PDB file of C-alpha atoms in Angstrom:
ATOM      1  CA  MET A   1      -1.552  10.190  11.784  1.00  0.00           C
ATOM      2  CA  ALA A   2       0.329   6.812  11.334  1.00  0.00           C
ATOM      3  CA  ASP A   3       2.494   7.054   8.331  1.00  0.00           C
ATOM      4  CA  GLU A   4       1.905   3.575   7.209  1.00  0.00           C
ATOM      5  CA  ALA A   5      -1.877   3.932   7.073  1.00  0.00           C
ATOM      6  CA  PRO A   6      -2.253   4.202   3.250  1.00  0.00           C
ATOM      7  CA  PHE A   7      -0.326   1.120   2.799  1.00  0.00           C
ATOM      8  CA  GLN A   8      -2.345  -0.497   5.579  1.00  0.00           C
ATOM      9  CA  PHE A   9      -5.778   0.384   4.039  1.00  0.00           C
ATOM     10  CA  LEU A  10      -4.508  -0.796   0.602  1.00  0.00           C
ATOM     11  CA  HIS A  11      -3.524  -3.976   2.140  1.00  0.00           C
ATOM     12  CA  ASN A  12      -7.039  -4.594   3.411  1.00  0.00           C
ATOM     13  CA  GLU A  13      -8.546  -3.898   0.269  1.00  0.00           C
ATOM     14  CA  VAL A  14      -6.391  -6.247  -1.551  1.00  0.00           C
ATOM     15  CA  ILE A  15      -7.352  -9.003   0.894  1.00  0.00           C
ATOM     16  CA  GLN A  16     -11.096  -8.155   0.491  1.00  0.00           C
ATOM     17  CA  TYR A  17     -10.669  -8.062  -3.334  1.00  0.00           C
ATOM     18  CA  ILE A  18      -8.974 -11.285  -3.745  1.00  0.00           C
ATOM     19  CA  TYR A  19     -11.360 -13.067  -1.407  1.00  0.00           C
ATOM     20  CA  LYS A  20     -14.424 -11.678  -3.153  1.00  0.00           C
ATOM     21  CA  SER A  21     -13.354 -12.069  -6.761  1.00  0.00           C
ATOM     22  CA  ALA A  22     -10.904 -14.663  -7.268  1.00  0.00           C
ATOM     23  CA  GLU A  23     -11.172 -18.183  -5.822  1.00  0.00           C
ATOM     24  CA  THR A  24     -13.186 -20.007  -3.221  1.00  0.00           C
ATOM     25  CA  ASP A  25     -10.164 -21.948  -2.334  1.00  0.00           C
ATOM     26  CA  ASN A  26      -8.582 -20.315   0.582  1.00  0.00           C
ATOM     27  CA  GLY A  27      -5.192 -21.943  -0.135  1.00  0.00           C
ATOM     28  CA  ARG A  28      -4.966 -20.342  -3.485  1.00  0.00           C
ATOM     29  CA  ASN A  29      -5.900 -17.013  -2.135  1.00  0.00           C
ATOM     30  CA  ILE A  30      -3.212 -17.264   0.549  1.00  0.00           C
ATOM     31  CA  ALA A  31      -0.667 -18.264  -2.260  1.00  0.00           C
ATOM     32  CA  THR A  32      -1.661 -15.143  -4.132  1.00  0.00           C
ATOM     33  CA  LEU A  33      -1.180 -12.859  -1.241  1.00  0.00           C
ATOM     34  CA  GLU A  34       2.052 -14.403  -0.392  1.00  0.00           C
ATOM     35  CA  ASN A  35       3.313 -14.027  -4.040  1.00  0.00           C
ATOM     36  CA  MET A  36       2.336 -10.395  -4.159  1.00  0.00           C
ATOM     37  CA  GLY A  37       4.357  -9.828  -0.856  1.00  0.00           C
ATOM     38  CA  TYR A  38       7.256 -11.728  -2.381  1.00  0.00           C
ATOM     39  CA  ARG A  39       7.495  -9.281  -5.297  1.00  0.00           C
ATOM     40  CA  VAL A  40       6.942  -6.199  -3.113  1.00  0.00           C
ATOM     41  CA  GLY A  41       9.592  -7.563  -0.653  1.00  0.00           C
ATOM     42  CA  GLN A  42      12.078  -7.992  -3.674  1.00  0.00           C
ATOM     43  CA  GLY A  43      11.463  -4.468  -4.808  1.00  0.00           C
ATOM     44  CA  LEU A  44      11.712  -2.709  -1.592  1.00  0.00           C
ATOM     45  CA  ILE A  45      14.879  -4.462  -0.350  1.00  0.00           C
ATOM     46  CA  GLU A  46      16.540  -3.618  -3.656  1.00  0.00           C
ATOM     47  CA  ARG A  47      15.864   0.151  -3.072  1.00  0.00           C
ATOM     48  CA  LEU A  48      16.815  -0.250   0.752  1.00  0.00           C
ATOM     49  CA  THR A  49      20.172  -1.929   0.030  1.00  0.00           C
ATOM     50  CA  LYS A  50      21.210   0.475  -2.777  1.00  0.00           C
ATOM     51  CA  ASP A  51      23.962   2.049  -0.601  1.00  0.00           C
ATOM     52  CA  THR A  52      24.493  -0.468   1.948  1.00  0.00           C
ATOM     53  CA  ALA A  53      27.713  -2.287   2.646  1.00  0.00           C
ATOM     54  CA  ARG A  54      27.806  -5.810   2.005  1.00  0.00           C
ATOM     55  CA  PHE A  55      26.474  -8.247   4.719  1.00  0.00           C
ATOM     56  CA  LYS A  56      28.903 -10.286   6.768  1.00  0.00           C
ATOM     57  CA  ASP A  57      26.700 -13.196   7.008  1.00  0.00           C
ATOM     58  CA  GLU A  58      23.216 -14.537   7.387  1.00  0.00           C
ATOM     59  CA  LEU A  59      22.672 -13.153  10.769  1.00  0.00           C
ATOM     60  CA  ASP A  60      23.653  -9.727   9.503  1.00  0.00           C
ATOM     61  CA  VAL A  61      21.091 -10.076   6.753  1.00  0.00           C
ATOM     62  CA  MET A  62      18.458 -10.951   9.373  1.00  0.00           C
ATOM     63  CA  LYS A  63      19.260  -7.989  11.634  1.00  0.00           C
ATOM     64  CA  PHE A  64      18.827  -5.640   8.607  1.00  0.00           C
ATOM     65  CA  VAL A  65      15.445  -7.039   7.937  1.00  0.00           C
ATOM     66  CA  CYS A  66      14.450  -6.765  11.413  1.00  0.00           C
ATOM     67  CA  LYS A  67      15.567  -3.142  11.663  1.00  0.00           C
ATOM     68  CA  ASP A  68      15.567  -1.309   8.423  1.00  0.00           C
ATOM     69  CA  PHE A  69      13.271  -3.370   6.263  1.00  0.00           C
ATOM     70  CA  TRP A  70      10.669  -3.759   9.170  1.00  0.00           C
ATOM     71  CA  THR A  71      10.850   0.023   9.894  1.00  0.00           C
ATOM     72  CA  CYS A  72      10.447   0.888   6.194  1.00  0.00           C
ATOM     73  CA  VAL A  73       7.163  -1.107   6.013  1.00  0.00           C
ATOM     74  CA  PHE A  74       5.724  -1.295   9.440  1.00  0.00           C
ATOM     75  CA  LYS A  75       7.335   1.831  10.989  1.00  0.00           C
ATOM     76  CA  LYS A  76       8.769   0.021  13.858  1.00  0.00           C
ATOM     77  CA  GLN A  77      11.471  -2.625  14.487  1.00  0.00           C
ATOM     78  CA  ILE A  78      10.966  -6.310  15.134  1.00  0.00           C
ATOM     79  CA  ASP A  79      11.003  -6.667  19.044  1.00  0.00           C
ATOM     80  CA  ASN A  80      12.663  -9.881  19.251  1.00  0.00           C
ATOM     81  CA  LEU A  81      15.012 -11.949  17.167  1.00  0.00           C
ATOM     82  CA  ARG A  82      15.902 -15.563  18.024  1.00  0.00           C
ATOM     83  CA  THR A  83      17.827 -18.229  16.187  1.00  0.00           C
ATOM     84  CA  ASN A  84      18.886 -21.805  16.779  1.00  0.00           C
ATOM     85  CA  HIS A  85      21.971 -21.244  14.748  1.00  0.00           C
ATOM     86  CA  GLN A  86      20.909 -24.161  12.478  1.00  0.00           C
ATOM     87  CA  GLY A  87      18.980 -22.099  10.001  1.00  0.00           C
ATOM     88  CA  ILE A  88      15.885 -21.221  11.917  1.00  0.00           C
ATOM     89  CA  TYR A  89      15.162 -17.683  12.944  1.00  0.00           C
ATOM     90  CA  VAL A  90      12.076 -16.423  14.717  1.00  0.00           C
ATOM     91  CA  LEU A  91      11.172 -12.666  14.451  1.00  0.00           C
ATOM     92  CA  GLN A  92       8.638 -11.530  16.919  1.00  0.00           C
ATOM     93  CA  ASP A  93       6.520  -8.380  16.413  1.00  0.00           C
ATOM     94  CA  ASN A  94       4.673  -7.629  19.647  1.00  0.00           C
ATOM     95  CA  LYS A  95       2.146  -5.141  17.941  1.00  0.00           C
ATOM     96  CA  PHE A  96       1.959  -6.239  14.367  1.00  0.00           C
ATOM     97  CA  ARG A  97       0.246  -3.486  12.395  1.00  0.00           C
ATOM     98  CA  LEU A  98      -1.551  -5.479   9.744  1.00  0.00           C
ATOM     99  CA  LEU A  99      -3.381  -7.316  12.402  1.00  0.00           C
ATOM    100  CA  SER A 100      -4.811  -4.096  13.943  1.00  0.00           C
ATOM    101  CA  GLN A 101      -8.064  -4.222  12.146  1.00  0.00           C
ATOM    102  CA  LEU A 102      -8.804  -7.734  13.445  1.00  0.00           C
ATOM    103  CA  SER A 103     -10.799  -8.056  16.586  1.00  0.00           C
ATOM    104  CA  ALA A 104      -8.701  -9.656  19.494  1.00  0.00           C
ATOM    105  CA  GLY A 105     -11.232 -12.350  20.373  1.00  0.00           C
ATOM    106  CA  LYS A 106     -10.105 -15.997  19.917  1.00  0.00           C
ATOM    107  CA  GLN A 107     -13.102 -16.651  17.401  1.00  0.00           C
ATOM    108  CA  TYR A 108     -11.318 -14.386  15.100  1.00  0.00           C
ATOM    109  CA  LEU A 109      -7.869 -15.998  15.044  1.00  0.00           C
ATOM    110  CA  GLU A 110      -8.913 -18.317  12.239  1.00  0.00           C
ATOM    111  CA  HIS A 111      -8.986 -15.305   9.964  1.00  0.00           C
ATOM    112  CA  ALA A 112      -5.358 -14.296  10.861  1.00  0.00           C
ATOM    113  CA  PRO A 113      -3.728 -16.284   7.998  1.00  0.00           C
ATOM    114  CA  LYS A 114      -5.032 -14.035   5.359  1.00  0.00           C
ATOM    115  CA  TYR A 115      -3.753 -11.005   7.117  1.00  0.00           C
ATOM    116  CA  LEU A 116      -0.219 -12.649   7.589  1.00  0.00           C
ATOM    117  CA  ALA A 117       0.236 -13.986   4.038  1.00  0.00           C
ATOM    118  CA  PHE A 118       1.342 -10.958   2.321  1.00  0.00           C
ATOM    119  CA  SER A 119       3.940 -10.303   5.074  1.00  0.00           C
ATOM    120  CA  CYS A 120       5.420 -13.781   4.957  1.00  0.00           C
ATOM    121  CA  GLY A 121       6.050 -13.280   1.305  1.00  0.00           C
ATOM    122  CA  LEU A 122       7.540  -9.751   1.956  1.00  0.00           C
ATOM    123  CA  VAL A 123      10.138 -11.364   4.222  1.00  0.00           C
ATOM    124  CA  ARG A 124      10.761 -14.220   1.722  1.00  0.00           C
ATOM    125  CA  GLY A 125      11.052 -11.787  -1.120  1.00  0.00           C
ATOM    126  CA  ALA A 126      13.489  -9.445   0.739  1.00  0.00           C
ATOM    127  CA  LEU A 127      15.763 -12.438   1.862  1.00  0.00           C
ATOM    128  CA  SER A 128      15.659 -14.045  -1.615  1.00  0.00           C
ATOM    129  CA  ASN A 129      17.090 -10.722  -3.037  1.00  0.00           C
ATOM    130  CA  LEU A 130      19.729 -10.852  -0.604  1.00  0.00           C
ATOM    131  CA  GLY A 131      20.773 -14.412  -1.628  1.00  0.00           C
ATOM    132  CA  VAL A 132      19.032 -16.229   1.263  1.00  0.00           C
ATOM    133  CA  LYS A 133      16.430 -18.868   0.164  1.00  0.00           C
ATOM    134  CA  SER A 134      13.782 -19.574   2.771  1.00  0.00           C
ATOM    135  CA  ILE A 135      10.426 -20.669   3.830  1.00  0.00           C
ATOM    136  CA  VAL A 136       8.561 -18.195   6.012  1.00  0.00           C
ATOM    137  CA  THR A 137       5.510 -18.816   8.062  1.00  0.00           C
ATOM    138  CA  ALA A 138       3.787 -16.773  10.618  1.00  0.00           C
ATOM    139  CA  GLU A 139       1.485 -17.405  13.752  1.00  0.00           C
ATOM    140  CA  VAL A 140      -0.452 -15.257  16.076  1.00  0.00           C
ATOM    141  CA  SER A 141       0.030 -16.010  19.845  1.00  0.00           C
ATOM    142  CA  ILE A 142      -1.721 -13.435  21.710  1.00  0.00           C
ATOM    143  CA  MET A 143      -3.231 -10.616  19.298  1.00  0.00           C
ATOM    144  CA  PRO A 144      -1.688  -8.409  17.997  1.00  0.00           C
ATOM    145  CA  ALA A 145       1.608 -10.131  18.700  1.00  0.00           C
ATOM    146  CA  CYS A 146       2.843 -12.164  15.812  1.00  0.00           C
ATOM    147  CA  LYS A 147       5.807 -14.599  15.304  1.00  0.00           C
ATOM    148  CA  PHE A 148       7.517 -15.156  11.880  1.00  0.00           C
ATOM    149  CA  GLN A 149       9.438 -18.238  11.498  1.00  0.00           C
ATOM    150  CA  ILE A 150      12.094 -18.456   8.868  1.00  0.00           C
ATOM    151  CA  MET A 151      13.630 -21.656   7.676  1.00  0.00           C
ATOM    152  CA  ILE A 152      16.517 -21.212   5.611  1.00  0.00           C
ATOM    153  CA  GLN A 153      16.690 -23.473   2.644  1.00  0.00           C
ATOM    154  CA  LYS A 154      20.404 -24.424   2.052  1.00  0.00           C
ATOM    155  CA  MET A 155      21.220 -24.622  -1.601  1.00  0.00           C
TER     156      MET A 155
ATOM    157  CA  MET B   1      14.523   5.750   1.335  1.00  0.00           C
ATOM    158  CA  ALA B   2      11.162   7.106   0.287  1.00  0.00           C
ATOM    159  CA  ASP B   3       8.403   6.561   3.011  1.00  0.00           C
ATOM    160  CA  GLU B   4       5.710   5.826   0.404  1.00  0.00           C
ATOM    161  CA  ALA B   5       7.610   3.059  -1.203  1.00  0.00           C
ATOM    162  CA  PRO B   6       5.739   0.015   0.237  1.00  0.00           C
ATOM    163  CA  PHE B   7       2.439   1.812  -0.709  1.00  0.00           C
ATOM    164  CA  GLN B   8       3.932   2.334  -4.136  1.00  0.00           C
ATOM    165  CA  PHE B   9       5.035  -1.153  -4.608  1.00  0.00           C
ATOM    166  CA  LEU B  10       1.909  -2.590  -3.342  1.00  0.00           C
ATOM    167  CA  HIS B  11      -0.167  -0.264  -5.682  1.00  0.00           C
ATOM    168  CA  ASN B  12       1.793  -1.645  -8.618  1.00  0.00           C
ATOM    169  CA  GLU B  13       1.265  -5.254  -7.686  1.00  0.00           C
ATOM    170  CA  VAL B  14      -2.375  -4.631  -7.364  1.00  0.00           C
ATOM    171  CA  ILE B  15      -2.598  -3.198 -11.018  1.00  0.00           C
ATOM    172  CA  GLN B  16      -0.427  -6.213 -12.274  1.00  0.00           C
ATOM    173  CA  TYR B  17      -2.816  -8.627 -10.390  1.00  0.00           C
ATOM    174  CA  ILE B  18      -6.072  -7.190 -11.539  1.00  0.00           C
ATOM    175  CA  TYR B  19      -4.939  -6.815 -15.193  1.00  0.00           C
ATOM    176  CA  LYS B  20      -3.553 -10.439 -15.142  1.00  0.00           C
ATOM    177  CA  SER B  21      -6.420 -12.325 -13.286  1.00  0.00           C
ATOM    178  CA  ALA B  22      -9.473 -10.455 -13.690  1.00  0.00           C
ATOM    179  CA  GLU B  23     -11.007  -9.022 -16.708  1.00  0.00           C
ATOM    180  CA  THR B  24      -9.814  -8.502 -20.296  1.00  0.00           C
ATOM    181  CA  ASP B  25     -12.176  -5.493 -20.246  1.00  0.00           C
ATOM    182  CA  ASN B  26     -10.056  -2.518 -19.524  1.00  0.00           C
ATOM    183  CA  GLY B  27     -12.891  -0.486 -18.344  1.00  0.00           C
ATOM    184  CA  ARG B  28     -13.907  -2.742 -15.740  1.00  0.00           C
ATOM    185  CA  ASN B  29     -10.367  -3.037 -14.458  1.00  0.00           C
ATOM    186  CA  ILE B  30     -10.150   0.745 -14.203  1.00  0.00           C
ATOM    187  CA  ALA B  31     -13.509   0.667 -12.299  1.00  0.00           C
ATOM    188  CA  THR B  32     -12.192  -2.054  -9.872  1.00  0.00           C
ATOM    189  CA  LEU B  33      -9.147   0.090  -9.123  1.00  0.00           C
ATOM    190  CA  GLU B  34     -11.182   3.255  -8.835  1.00  0.00           C
ATOM    191  CA  ASN B  35     -13.367   1.500  -6.242  1.00  0.00           C
ATOM    192  CA  MET B  36     -10.438   0.301  -4.257  1.00  0.00           C
ATOM    193  CA  GLY B  37      -9.201   3.788  -4.201  1.00  0.00           C
ATOM    194  CA  TYR B  38     -12.637   4.942  -3.134  1.00  0.00           C
ATOM    195  CA  ARG B  39     -12.744   2.809  -0.089  1.00  0.00           C
ATOM    196  CA  VAL B  40      -9.123   3.511   0.876  1.00  0.00           C
ATOM    197  CA  GLY B  41      -9.864   7.388   0.392  1.00  0.00           C
ATOM    198  CA  GLN B  42     -12.935   7.018   2.788  1.00  0.00           C
ATOM    199  CA  GLY B  43     -10.791   5.219   5.476  1.00  0.00           C
ATOM    200  CA  LEU B  44      -7.894   7.506   5.307  1.00  0.00           C
ATOM    201  CA  ILE B  45      -9.944  10.601   5.351  1.00  0.00           C
ATOM    202  CA  GLU B  46     -11.856   9.331   8.386  1.00  0.00           C
ATOM    203  CA  ARG B  47      -8.742   8.834  10.339  1.00  0.00           C
ATOM    204  CA  LEU B  48      -7.108  12.037   9.169  1.00  0.00           C
ATOM    205  CA  THR B  49      -9.951  14.234  10.110  1.00  0.00           C
ATOM    206  CA  LYS B  50     -10.560  12.785  13.466  1.00  0.00           C
ATOM    207  CA  ASP B  51      -9.343  15.756  15.366  1.00  0.00           C
ATOM    208  CA  THR B  52      -9.862  18.497  12.743  1.00  0.00           C
ATOM    209  CA  ALA B  53     -12.065  21.471  13.175  1.00  0.00           C
ATOM    210  CA  ARG B  54     -15.193  21.436  11.021  1.00  0.00           C
ATOM    211  CA  PHE B  55     -14.584  22.712   7.393  1.00  0.00           C
ATOM    212  CA  LYS B  56     -15.923  26.377   6.564  1.00  0.00           C
ATOM    213  CA  ASP B  57     -16.941  25.396   2.942  1.00  0.00           C
ATOM    214  CA  GLU B  58     -16.081  23.309  -0.055  1.00  0.00           C
ATOM    215  CA  LEU B  59     -12.835  25.252  -0.778  1.00  0.00           C
ATOM    216  CA  ASP B  60     -11.690  24.550   2.611  1.00  0.00           C
ATOM    217  CA  VAL B  61     -12.160  20.844   2.172  1.00  0.00           C
ATOM    218  CA  MET B  62     -10.352  21.061  -1.168  1.00  0.00           C
ATOM    219  CA  LYS B  63      -7.340  22.648   0.740  1.00  0.00           C
ATOM    220  CA  PHE B  64      -7.283  20.006   3.221  1.00  0.00           C
ATOM    221  CA  VAL B  65      -7.263  17.386   0.474  1.00  0.00           C
ATOM    222  CA  CYS B  66      -4.459  19.054  -1.388  1.00  0.00           C
ATOM    223  CA  LYS B  67      -2.271  19.642   1.700  1.00  0.00           C
ATOM    224  CA  ASP B  68      -2.959  17.024   4.676  1.00  0.00           C
ATOM    225  CA  PHE B  69      -4.623  14.174   2.621  1.00  0.00           C
ATOM    226  CA  TRP B  70      -2.107  14.315  -0.239  1.00  0.00           C
ATOM    227  CA  THR B  71       0.927  14.515   2.184  1.00  0.00           C
ATOM    228  CA  CYS B  72      -0.467  11.398   4.041  1.00  0.00           C
ATOM    229  CA  VAL B  73      -0.489   9.374   0.786  1.00  0.00           C
ATOM    230  CA  PHE B  74       1.966  10.865  -1.323  1.00  0.00           C
ATOM    231  CA  LYS B  75       4.339  12.637   1.024  1.00  0.00           C
ATOM    232  CA  LYS B  76       4.189  15.799  -0.847  1.00  0.00           C
ATOM    233  CA  GLN B  77       1.478  18.469  -1.266  1.00  0.00           C
ATOM    234  CA  ILE B  78      -0.459  19.283  -4.402  1.00  0.00           C
ATOM    235  CA  ASP B  79       1.427  21.936  -6.394  1.00  0.00           C
ATOM    236  CA  ASN B  80      -1.389  23.838  -7.707  1.00  0.00           C
ATOM    237  CA  LEU B  81      -5.099  24.237  -6.986  1.00  0.00           C
ATOM    238  CA  ARG B  82      -7.488  25.997  -9.397  1.00  0.00           C
ATOM    239  CA  THR B  83     -11.183  26.472  -9.417  1.00  0.00           C
ATOM    240  CA  ASN B  84     -13.785  28.086 -11.594  1.00  0.00           C
ATOM    241  CA  HIS B  85     -15.920  28.739  -8.472  1.00  0.00           C
ATOM    242  CA  GLN B  86     -18.621  26.751 -10.288  1.00  0.00           C
ATOM    243  CA  GLY B  87     -17.991  23.313  -9.009  1.00  0.00           C
ATOM    244  CA  ILE B  88     -14.714  22.446 -10.903  1.00  0.00           C
ATOM    245  CA  TYR B  89     -11.465  22.116  -9.341  1.00  0.00           C
ATOM    246  CA  VAL B  90      -8.153  21.192 -10.819  1.00  0.00           C
ATOM    247  CA  LEU B  91      -5.390  19.767  -8.635  1.00  0.00           C
ATOM    248  CA  GLN B  92      -2.030  19.513 -10.346  1.00  0.00           C
ATOM    249  CA  ASP B  93       0.912  17.385  -9.114  1.00  0.00           C
ATOM    250  CA  ASN B  94       4.115  18.105 -10.880  1.00  0.00           C
ATOM    251  CA  LYS B  95       5.689  14.930  -9.727  1.00  0.00           C
ATOM    252  CA  PHE B  96       3.043  12.336  -9.329  1.00  0.00           C
ATOM    253  CA  ARG B  97       4.646   9.408  -7.510  1.00  0.00           C
ATOM    254  CA  LEU B  98       2.470   6.751  -8.905  1.00  0.00           C
ATOM    255  CA  LEU B  99       3.481   7.493 -12.325  1.00  0.00           C
ATOM    256  CA  SER B 100       7.172   7.209 -11.439  1.00  0.00           C
ATOM    257  CA  GLN B 101       7.412   3.710 -12.592  1.00  0.00           C
ATOM    258  CA  LEU B 102       6.076   4.546 -16.091  1.00  0.00           C
ATOM    259  CA  SER B 103       8.585   5.558 -18.789  1.00  0.00           C
ATOM    260  CA  ALA B 104       8.195   9.002 -19.936  1.00  0.00           C
ATOM    261  CA  GLY B 105       8.100   8.304 -23.579  1.00  0.00           C
ATOM    262  CA  LYS B 106       4.787   9.353 -25.335  1.00  0.00           C
ATOM    263  CA  GLN B 107       4.112   5.861 -26.423  1.00  0.00           C
ATOM    264  CA  TYR B 108       3.597   4.898 -22.827  1.00  0.00           C
ATOM    265  CA  LEU B 109       1.031   7.534 -22.137  1.00  0.00           C
ATOM    266  CA  GLU B 110      -1.722   5.035 -23.079  1.00  0.00           C
ATOM    267  CA  HIS B 111      -0.886   3.017 -20.064  1.00  0.00           C
ATOM    268  CA  ALA B 112      -1.272   6.096 -17.566  1.00  0.00           C
ATOM    269  CA  PRO B 113      -5.092   5.618 -17.067  1.00  0.00           C
ATOM    270  CA  LYS B 114      -4.518   2.473 -15.170  1.00  0.00           C
ATOM    271  CA  TYR B 115      -1.797   4.265 -12.944  1.00  0.00           C
ATOM    272  CA  LEU B 116      -4.350   6.938 -12.093  1.00  0.00           C
ATOM    273  CA  ALA B 117      -7.620   5.268 -11.660  1.00  0.00           C
ATOM    274  CA  PHE B 118      -6.849   4.263  -8.034  1.00  0.00           C
ATOM    275  CA  SER B 119      -5.889   7.895  -7.098  1.00  0.00           C
ATOM    276  CA  CYS B 120      -9.234   9.166  -8.714  1.00  0.00           C
ATOM    277  CA  GLY B 121     -11.028   6.963  -6.448  1.00  0.00           C
ATOM    278  CA  LEU B 122      -8.957   7.877  -3.522  1.00  0.00           C
ATOM    279  CA  VAL B 123      -9.958  11.588  -4.130  1.00  0.00           C
ATOM    280  CA  ARG B 124     -13.628  10.677  -4.736  1.00  0.00           C
ATOM    281  CA  GLY B 125     -13.635   8.597  -1.650  1.00  0.00           C
ATOM    282  CA  ALA B 126     -11.951  11.371   0.643  1.00  0.00           C
ATOM    283  CA  LEU B 127     -14.411  14.010  -0.704  1.00  0.00           C
ATOM    284  CA  SER B 128     -17.346  11.780  -0.415  1.00  0.00           C
ATOM    285  CA  ASN B 129     -16.779  11.197   3.442  1.00  0.00           C
ATOM    286  CA  LEU B 130     -16.489  14.868   3.736  1.00  0.00           C
ATOM    287  CA  GLY B 131     -20.023  15.256   2.358  1.00  0.00           C
ATOM    288  CA  VAL B 132     -18.872  16.399  -1.124  1.00  0.00           C
ATOM    289  CA  LYS B 133     -20.126  14.223  -3.976  1.00  0.00           C
ATOM    290  CA  SER B 134     -17.994  14.474  -6.971  1.00  0.00           C
ATOM    291  CA  ILE B 135     -16.748  12.867 -10.210  1.00  0.00           C
ATOM    292  CA  VAL B 136     -12.845  12.715 -10.484  1.00  0.00           C
ATOM    293  CA  THR B 137     -10.779  12.158 -13.592  1.00  0.00           C
ATOM    294  CA  ALA B 138      -7.040  12.702 -14.128  1.00  0.00           C
ATOM    295  CA  GLU B 139      -4.950  13.340 -17.172  1.00  0.00           C
ATOM    296  CA  VAL B 140      -1.260  13.330 -17.764  1.00  0.00           C
ATOM    297  CA  SER B 141       0.222  16.312 -19.643  1.00  0.00           C
ATOM    298  CA  ILE B 142       4.008  15.950 -19.471  1.00  0.00           C
ATOM    299  CA  MET B 143       5.182  12.972 -17.422  1.00  0.00           C
ATOM    300  CA  PRO B 144       5.378  12.820 -14.459  1.00  0.00           C
ATOM    301  CA  ALA B 145       2.886  15.818 -14.026  1.00  0.00           C
ATOM    302  CA  CYS B 146      -0.625  15.005 -13.410  1.00  0.00           C
ATOM    303  CA  LYS B 147      -3.925  16.922 -13.268  1.00  0.00           C
ATOM    304  CA  PHE B 148      -6.845  15.811 -11.368  1.00  0.00           C
ATOM    305  CA  GLN B 149     -10.088  17.392 -12.379  1.00  0.00           C
ATOM    306  CA  ILE B 150     -13.015  17.300  -9.715  1.00  0.00           C
ATOM    307  CA  MET B 151     -16.490  18.024 -10.847  1.00  0.00           C
ATOM    308  CA  ILE B 152     -18.613  18.452  -7.681  1.00  0.00           C
ATOM    309  CA  GLN B 153     -22.168  17.018  -8.029  1.00  0.00           C
ATOM    310  CA  LYS B 154     -24.703  19.220  -6.507  1.00  0.00           C
ATOM    311  CA  MET B 155     -27.151  17.263  -4.436  1.00  0.00           C
TER     312      MET B 155
END
């Protein structure tokens, strides 16, 4: 039994609920999910870093998100972290759990954004609580692989 | 780091969201949460019992819910299971995780139902998928201890 299953099932229910009850406007639903993720990310990272030494730099923060934070939520690490050293980071998860309920056919790819919005918010919330302001987007290349792109917003 | 934290934080967000955006009618919000729990419970139990031997009887089902199911969601077992052998079961959790964000003062007890509704649904959904139709209610005696009462509905 996968440990993350209760979280995963609840995540699916939240998407269903928001899309059924709230807005017909897809953009606003995505924003709602992203905001939920943001707050969950803030709460989680606060708990996770309680006893952690101070981070050296931005890259150090990213590594923590890729390892400890990702493992806490998705029970695996990010598979690949890249950066252009100019404020853009790309985190690749080759088997992203929250996409597992989505069929792999190309015709379903259009539904991917609603399964990624919460997680984009998660990352943005976690980084924000560590003092890194960012914009986070996600894209699916080949299911269920997923890339999260983080653009650091300089203060 | 507690394993169930992502689930717990998401659960809190769902409550916030439903109470903020949906209805002013408390009863309907409770029902919404209960229904979400019901579907999550159905999904989880299906996955959990995939390779399980058939259950002997109703009590056997209850024991599975108290041990395996509870551990999957809340990372601990139910502390006490009682029955009157006439279709009523009482499951007591002495440290119920989803109440942990609620202050222990008596004046906060009135907020308990919204933190319990989802879990009542969880149990009802799990049982229903195992062929046991029930009504599940919950009450807090001394925080954070919580009792779930299950009334079996005979077909």
